[in-house]
């Protein structure tokens, strides 16, 4: 059970207001997208949720817990970025296993979970490959598997597909949606691509200069005049 609530969240740098009163109520297992032009504050929301930066006002709650009282490392919030940041000297298997090994999970459990996630992202044939032997799309699948395997309560995705070419991107959008349904994990995706938002989301928040301009399901958003 992981719902995410933002109440009147503000972010200010000196005299620049980056977020001016964000309210969101994201349900457990929901896939929401933050859609908007560059610079409107999408990534700032993700950084506040993950604890990379603090809000200057308002409240952020995950499962009813105020994030002011939960240090970033205890939040169980995962993050996937545009650049894959894989360990170059580790195989696909080792990259995916890394987080669980750090937690000192029993070897049998690690092996089971790693196999499961590698299969889920469709890389069973590439388990022993190194990142440089993979295509961009395959590398991003590894990054996704590595984030999923530790079972975060919430997975944040910051333009994870925007470096990939159009065809692979379309394909991965559909896969991402399928994986999210299968794991029933709460996910928040940042994108400036309308079609991507349409394809993956239960709900879209359209942002505009630090605020939410519109909110609704893809069909609600795109049938409005
Ligand atoms: P988006 O993800 O929608 O492209 P960001 O959340 O990255 O937008 O940035 C929103 C705004 O905040 C931008 O105008 C950016 O220049 C500004 N900003 C981000 N980080 C800082 C910072 N450390 N100091 C000052 N301004 C910042
Ligand atoms: P440690 O880092 O503790 O030595 P291991 O490398 O032995 O851990 O791996 C832990 C578990 O993962 C073992 O059950 C091992 O069989 C399995 N494992 C490790 N590497 C691979 C791999 N490339 N393919 C499949 N299973 C692997």
Short mmCIF file of N, CA, C and O in Angstrom, two decimals, residues 122-213:
data_model
loop_
_atom_site.label_atom_id
_atom_site.label_comp_id
_atom_site.label_asym_id
_atom_site.label_seq_id
_atom_site.Cartn_x
_atom_site.Cartn_y
_atom_site.Cartn_z
N UNK A 122 12.64 -8.81 -20.03
CA UNK A 122 12.94 -9.48 -21.30
C UNK A 122 14.42 -9.59 -21.64
O UNK A 122 14.79 -9.56 -22.81
N UNK A 123 15.27 -9.73 -20.61
CA UNK A 123 16.71 -9.80 -20.89
C UNK A 123 17.33 -11.14 -20.50
O UNK A 123 18.53 -11.22 -20.28
N UNK A 124 16.50 -12.20 -20.49
CA UNK A 124 17.04 -13.49 -20.06
C UNK A 124 18.24 -13.95 -20.89
O UNK A 124 19.15 -14.58 -20.37
N UNK A 125 18.25 -13.55 -22.18
CA UNK A 125 19.37 -13.94 -23.07
C UNK A 125 20.63 -13.12 -22.80
O UNK A 125 21.69 -13.43 -23.34
N UNK A 126 20.51 -12.05 -22.05
CA UNK A 126 21.64 -11.11 -21.88
C UNK A 126 22.20 -11.08 -20.47
O UNK A 126 22.98 -10.19 -20.13
N UNK A 127 21.82 -12.05 -19.67
CA UNK A 127 22.22 -12.06 -18.25
C UNK A 127 23.70 -11.86 -18.02
O UNK A 127 24.14 -11.18 -17.10
N UNK A 128 24.50 -12.50 -18.88
CA UNK A 128 25.95 -12.46 -18.67
C UNK A 128 26.65 -11.37 -19.49
O UNK A 128 27.87 -11.27 -19.49
N UNK A 129 25.86 -10.56 -20.17
CA UNK A 129 26.46 -9.49 -20.99
C UNK A 129 26.85 -8.30 -20.11
O UNK A 129 26.30 -8.11 -19.03
N UNK A 130 27.80 -7.51 -20.62
CA UNK A 130 28.20 -6.27 -19.94
C UNK A 130 27.46 -5.11 -20.61
O UNK A 130 27.10 -5.19 -21.79
N UNK A 131 27.28 -4.01 -19.86
CA UNK A 131 26.52 -2.88 -20.41
C UNK A 131 26.95 -2.44 -21.81
O UNK A 131 26.11 -2.17 -22.66
N UNK A 132 28.27 -2.40 -22.08
CA UNK A 132 28.72 -1.90 -23.39
C UNK A 132 28.31 -2.84 -24.53
O UNK A 132 28.39 -2.47 -25.69
N UNK A 133 27.90 -4.05 -24.19
CA UNK A 133 27.46 -5.00 -25.23
C UNK A 133 25.96 -4.87 -25.52
O UNK A 133 25.43 -5.62 -26.34
N UNK A 134 25.29 -3.96 -24.83
CA UNK A 134 23.84 -3.82 -24.98
C UNK A 134 23.47 -2.56 -25.74
O UNK A 134 24.21 -1.58 -25.73
N UNK A 135 22.29 -2.59 -26.37
CA UNK A 135 21.75 -1.39 -27.00
C UNK A 135 21.25 -0.44 -25.91
O UNK A 135 21.10 -0.83 -24.75
N UNK A 136 20.94 0.79 -26.30
CA UNK A 136 20.41 1.77 -25.36
C UNK A 136 19.13 1.29 -24.67
O UNK A 136 18.98 1.42 -23.46
N UNK A 137 18.24 0.71 -25.47
CA UNK A 137 16.98 0.22 -24.92
C UNK A 137 17.21 -0.91 -23.92
O UNK A 137 16.58 -0.96 -22.86
N UNK A 138 18.16 -1.79 -24.24
CA UNK A 138 18.47 -2.90 -23.32
C UNK A 138 19.10 -2.38 -22.03
O UNK A 138 18.80 -2.86 -20.94
N UNK A 139 19.96 -1.37 -22.17
CA UNK A 139 20.58 -0.79 -20.97
C UNK A 139 19.51 -0.18 -20.07
O UNK A 139 19.57 -0.29 -18.84
N UNK A 140 18.52 0.48 -20.70
CA UNK A 140 17.49 1.09 -19.88
C UNK A 140 16.62 0.02 -19.21
O UNK A 140 16.14 0.21 -18.11
N UNK A 141 16.47 -1.12 -19.87
CA UNK A 141 15.75 -2.22 -19.23
C UNK A 141 16.49 -2.73 -18.00
O UNK A 141 15.87 -3.10 -17.00
N UNK A 142 17.82 -2.76 -18.10
CA UNK A 142 18.62 -3.20 -16.94
C UNK A 142 18.42 -2.20 -15.79
O UNK A 142 18.21 -2.59 -14.64
N UNK A 143 18.47 -0.92 -16.14
CA UNK A 143 18.30 0.12 -15.11
C UNK A 143 16.93 -0.03 -14.44
O UNK A 143 16.80 0.11 -13.22
N UNK A 144 15.92 -0.34 -15.24
CA UNK A 144 14.58 -0.53 -14.70
C UNK A 144 14.54 -1.75 -13.77
O UNK A 144 14.03 -1.67 -12.64
N UNK A 145 15.11 -2.85 -14.23
CA UNK A 145 15.13 -4.08 -13.42
C UNK A 145 15.87 -3.86 -12.10
O UNK A 145 15.45 -4.32 -11.04
N UNK A 146 16.95 -3.09 -12.18
CA UNK A 146 17.75 -2.82 -10.99
C UNK A 146 16.95 -2.01 -9.96
O UNK A 146 17.11 -2.20 -8.76
N UNK A 147 16.10 -1.11 -10.45
CA UNK A 147 15.28 -0.32 -9.53
C UNK A 147 14.11 -1.14 -8.99
O UNK A 147 13.71 -0.97 -7.85
N UNK A 148 13.55 -2.01 -9.83
CA UNK A 148 12.37 -2.78 -9.43
C UNK A 148 12.70 -3.87 -8.43
O UNK A 148 11.89 -4.21 -7.57
N UNK A 149 13.91 -4.43 -8.53
CA UNK A 149 14.21 -5.65 -7.78
C UNK A 149 14.20 -5.40 -6.27
O UNK A 149 13.91 -6.32 -5.49
N UNK A 150 14.46 -4.19 -5.85
CA UNK A 150 14.43 -3.89 -4.41
C UNK A 150 13.02 -3.51 -3.94
O UNK A 150 12.82 -3.15 -2.78
N UNK A 151 12.04 -3.61 -4.85
CA UNK A 151 10.63 -3.39 -4.51
C UNK A 151 10.39 -2.07 -3.78
O UNK A 151 9.91 -2.05 -2.64
N UNK A 152 10.68 -0.96 -4.45
CA UNK A 152 10.38 0.32 -3.81
C UNK A 152 8.87 0.49 -3.64
O UNK A 152 8.09 -0.13 -4.36
N UNK A 153 8.48 1.31 -2.69
CA UNK A 153 7.05 1.61 -2.53
C UNK A 153 6.57 2.44 -3.70
O UNK A 153 5.43 2.33 -4.12
N UNK A 154 7.46 3.32 -4.14
CA UNK A 154 7.12 4.23 -5.24
C UNK A 154 8.32 4.28 -6.17
O UNK A 154 9.46 4.39 -5.71
N UNK A 155 8.07 4.15 -7.47
CA UNK A 155 9.16 4.29 -8.44
C UNK A 155 8.99 5.60 -9.22
O UNK A 155 7.93 5.85 -9.80
N UNK A 156 10.04 6.42 -9.20
CA UNK A 156 10.04 7.69 -9.91
C UNK A 156 10.84 7.52 -11.19
O UNK A 156 11.96 6.99 -11.17
N UNK A 157 10.29 7.97 -12.30
CA UNK A 157 10.93 7.79 -13.60
C UNK A 157 11.09 9.16 -14.25
O UNK A 157 10.10 9.79 -14.63
N UNK A 158 12.34 9.62 -14.34
CA UNK A 158 12.58 10.97 -14.88
C UNK A 158 13.02 10.87 -16.34
O UNK A 158 14.19 10.63 -16.62
N UNK A 159 12.09 11.02 -17.25
CA UNK A 159 12.33 10.94 -18.70
C UNK A 159 13.17 9.72 -19.06
O UNK A 159 14.16 9.84 -19.80
N UNK A 160 12.79 8.54 -18.58
CA UNK A 160 13.68 7.38 -18.76
C UNK A 160 13.85 6.96 -20.22
O UNK A 160 14.82 6.30 -20.55
N UNK A 161 12.91 7.33 -21.08
CA UNK A 161 12.95 6.83 -22.45
C UNK A 161 13.35 7.89 -23.46
O UNK A 161 13.46 7.60 -24.66
N UNK A 162 13.62 9.10 -23.00
CA UNK A 162 13.76 10.19 -23.97
C UNK A 162 15.07 10.16 -24.76
O UNK A 162 15.18 10.81 -25.79
N UNK A 163 16.05 9.35 -24.31
CA UNK A 163 17.30 9.25 -25.08
C UNK A 163 17.21 8.16 -26.16
O UNK A 163 18.13 8.00 -26.95
N UNK A 164 16.10 7.43 -26.18
CA UNK A 164 16.00 6.29 -27.10
C UNK A 164 15.30 6.68 -28.39
O UNK A 164 14.52 7.63 -28.42
N UNK A 165 15.56 5.93 -29.44
CA UNK A 165 14.90 6.31 -30.70
C UNK A 165 13.42 5.92 -30.67
O UNK A 165 12.98 5.11 -29.87
N UNK A 166 12.65 6.55 -31.56
CA UNK A 166 11.19 6.55 -31.46
C UNK A 166 10.58 5.17 -31.38
O UNK A 166 9.66 4.93 -30.59
N UNK A 167 11.09 4.25 -32.19
CA UNK A 167 10.48 2.93 -32.25
C UNK A 167 10.67 2.15 -30.95
O UNK A 167 9.73 1.56 -30.43
N UNK A 168 11.91 2.18 -30.43
CA UNK A 168 12.22 1.51 -29.16
C UNK A 168 11.42 2.16 -28.03
O UNK A 168 10.91 1.48 -27.13
N UNK A 169 11.30 3.46 -28.12
CA UNK A 169 10.59 4.21 -27.07
C UNK A 169 9.13 3.75 -26.99
O UNK A 169 8.63 3.46 -25.92
N UNK A 170 8.49 3.64 -28.12
CA UNK A 170 7.09 3.19 -28.18
C UNK A 170 6.95 1.81 -27.55
O UNK A 170 6.04 1.54 -26.77
N UNK A 171 7.86 0.95 -27.93
CA UNK A 171 7.85 -0.42 -27.46
C UNK A 171 8.00 -0.47 -25.94
O UNK A 171 7.27 -1.16 -25.24
N UNK A 172 8.95 0.31 -25.43
CA UNK A 172 9.22 0.29 -23.99
C UNK A 172 8.10 0.95 -23.19
O UNK A 172 7.86 0.58 -22.05
N UNK A 173 7.41 1.90 -23.79
CA UNK A 173 6.26 2.51 -23.10
C UNK A 173 5.22 1.44 -22.77
O UNK A 173 4.71 1.37 -21.66
N UNK A 174 4.93 0.62 -23.78
CA UNK A 174 3.93 -0.43 -23.60
C UNK A 174 4.42 -1.44 -22.56
O UNK A 174 3.67 -1.86 -21.67
N UNK A 175 5.70 -1.79 -22.65
CA UNK A 175 6.25 -2.75 -21.68
C UNK A 175 6.22 -2.21 -20.26
O UNK A 175 5.91 -2.93 -19.31
N UNK A 176 6.57 -0.94 -20.14
CA UNK A 176 6.60 -0.31 -18.82
C UNK A 176 5.22 -0.37 -18.18
O UNK A 176 5.06 -0.70 -17.01
N UNK A 177 4.22 -0.08 -18.98
CA UNK A 177 2.84 -0.13 -18.51
C UNK A 177 2.47 -1.54 -18.05
O UNK A 177 1.85 -1.73 -17.00
N UNK A 178 2.87 -2.53 -18.84
CA UNK A 178 2.55 -3.93 -18.50
C UNK A 178 3.22 -4.34 -17.19
O UNK A 178 2.62 -4.96 -16.33
N UNK A 179 4.49 -3.94 -17.06
CA UNK A 179 5.26 -4.28 -15.85
C UNK A 179 4.61 -3.62 -14.62
O UNK A 179 4.45 -4.24 -13.58
N UNK A 180 4.22 -2.38 -14.79
CA UNK A 180 3.62 -1.65 -13.67
C UNK A 180 2.33 -2.33 -13.22
O UNK A 180 2.06 -2.47 -12.03
N UNK A 181 1.53 -2.78 -14.18
CA UNK A 181 0.28 -3.49 -13.87
C UNK A 181 0.57 -4.79 -13.13
O UNK A 181 -0.07 -5.14 -12.17
N UNK A 182 1.58 -5.49 -13.64
CA UNK A 182 1.94 -6.79 -13.05
C UNK A 182 2.40 -6.64 -11.60
O UNK A 182 2.01 -7.41 -10.73
N UNK A 183 3.23 -5.63 -11.33
CA UNK A 183 3.77 -5.46 -9.97
C UNK A 183 2.85 -4.62 -9.10
O UNK A 183 3.07 -4.54 -7.89
N UNK A 184 1.88 -3.96 -9.70
CA UNK A 184 0.96 -3.07 -8.98
C UNK A 184 1.72 -2.02 -8.17
O UNK A 184 1.37 -1.70 -7.03
N UNK A 185 2.80 -1.53 -8.76
CA UNK A 185 3.65 -0.57 -8.05
C UNK A 185 3.21 0.85 -8.40
O UNK A 185 2.87 1.12 -9.55
N UNK A 186 3.22 1.73 -7.42
CA UNK A 186 2.92 3.13 -7.68
C UNK A 186 4.09 3.73 -8.47
O UNK A 186 5.24 3.61 -8.05
N UNK A 187 3.80 4.35 -9.61
CA UNK A 187 4.87 4.94 -10.42
C UNK A 187 4.51 6.37 -10.80
O UNK A 187 3.35 6.67 -11.09
N UNK A 188 5.54 7.22 -10.79
CA UNK A 188 5.37 8.61 -11.23
C UNK A 188 6.40 8.89 -12.31
O UNK A 188 7.60 8.81 -12.07
N UNK A 189 5.91 9.17 -13.50
CA UNK A 189 6.77 9.38 -14.66
C UNK A 189 6.77 10.86 -15.04
O UNK A 189 5.71 11.49 -15.08
N UNK A 190 7.95 11.38 -15.31
CA UNK A 190 8.08 12.74 -15.83
C UNK A 190 8.36 12.67 -17.32
O UNK A 190 9.23 11.90 -17.75
N UNK A 191 7.62 13.43 -18.09
CA UNK A 191 7.87 13.46 -19.53
C UNK A 191 7.39 14.77 -20.13
O UNK A 191 6.59 15.48 -19.53
N UNK A 192 7.92 15.11 -21.31
CA UNK A 192 7.34 16.24 -22.05
C UNK A 192 6.67 15.73 -23.33
O UNK A 192 6.31 16.52 -24.19
N UNK A 193 6.49 14.39 -23.40
CA UNK A 193 5.95 13.75 -24.59
C UNK A 193 4.48 13.36 -24.34
O UNK A 193 4.18 12.46 -23.56
N UNK A 194 3.57 14.07 -25.00
CA UNK A 194 2.13 13.84 -24.79
C UNK A 194 1.71 12.41 -25.08
O UNK A 194 0.91 11.82 -24.36
N UNK A 195 2.24 11.86 -26.17
CA UNK A 195 1.85 10.49 -26.54
C UNK A 195 2.30 9.49 -25.50
O UNK A 195 1.59 8.54 -25.20
N UNK A 196 3.48 9.74 -24.96
CA UNK A 196 3.98 8.85 -23.92
C UNK A 196 3.05 8.90 -22.70
O UNK A 196 2.68 7.86 -22.14
N UNK A 197 2.67 10.10 -22.31
CA UNK A 197 1.75 10.28 -21.18
C UNK A 197 0.44 9.53 -21.42
O UNK A 197 -0.07 8.83 -20.55
N UNK A 198 -0.07 9.65 -22.64
CA UNK A 198 -1.32 8.97 -23.03
C UNK A 198 -1.20 7.46 -22.91
O UNK A 198 -2.12 6.78 -22.49
N UNK A 199 -0.05 6.94 -23.36
CA UNK A 199 0.14 5.49 -23.44
C UNK A 199 0.25 4.84 -22.07
O UNK A 199 -0.30 3.77 -21.85
N UNK A 200 0.98 5.48 -21.16
CA UNK A 200 1.31 4.77 -19.92
C UNK A 200 0.41 5.09 -18.73
O UNK A 200 0.34 4.31 -17.80
N UNK A 201 -0.26 6.25 -18.74
CA UNK A 201 -0.81 6.76 -17.48
C UNK A 201 -2.22 6.32 -17.14
O UNK A 201 -3.07 6.20 -18.02
N UNK A 202 -2.48 6.19 -15.84
CA UNK A 202 -3.84 6.20 -15.33
C UNK A 202 -4.33 7.64 -15.27
O UNK A 202 -5.48 7.92 -15.51
N UNK A 203 -3.40 8.52 -14.90
CA UNK A 203 -3.78 9.91 -14.70
C UNK A 203 -2.60 10.82 -15.08
O UNK A 203 -1.44 10.46 -14.87
N UNK A 204 -2.94 11.95 -15.65
CA UNK A 204 -1.92 12.90 -16.09
C UNK A 204 -2.10 14.22 -15.32
O UNK A 204 -3.22 14.71 -15.19
N UNK A 205 -0.98 14.75 -14.81
CA UNK A 205 -0.97 16.10 -14.27
C UNK A 205 -0.24 16.97 -15.30
O UNK A 205 0.95 16.75 -15.54
N UNK A 206 -0.95 17.91 -15.87
CA UNK A 206 -0.32 18.81 -16.83
C UNK A 206 0.21 20.00 -16.05
O UNK A 206 -0.55 20.70 -15.37
N UNK A 207 1.53 20.21 -16.12
CA UNK A 207 2.14 21.28 -15.33
C UNK A 207 2.46 22.49 -16.19
O UNK A 207 2.71 22.37 -17.39
N UNK A 208 2.49 23.62 -15.53
CA UNK A 208 2.73 24.88 -16.21
C UNK A 208 3.39 25.83 -15.22
O UNK A 208 2.77 26.23 -14.25
N UNK A 209 4.66 26.10 -15.41
CA UNK A 209 5.39 27.05 -14.56
C UNK A 209 5.12 26.91 -13.06
O UNK A 209 4.62 27.83 -12.42
N UNK A 210 5.44 25.74 -12.53
CA UNK A 210 5.38 25.57 -11.09
C UNK A 210 4.02 25.26 -10.52
O UNK A 210 3.84 25.20 -9.30
N UNK A 211 3.03 25.08 -11.38
CA UNK A 211 1.69 24.73 -10.90
C UNK A 211 1.08 23.65 -11.75
O UNK A 211 1.65 23.24 -12.77
N UNK A 212 -0.09 23.15 -11.32
CA UNK A 212 -0.80 22.15 -12.10
C UNK A 212 -1.92 22.85 -12.87
O UNK A 212 -2.81 23.45 -12.28
N UNK A 213 -1.83 22.76 -14.18
CA UNK A 213 -2.81 23.43 -15.03
C UNK A 213 -4.07 22.59 -15.20
O UNK A 213 -5.17 23.11 -15.30
#
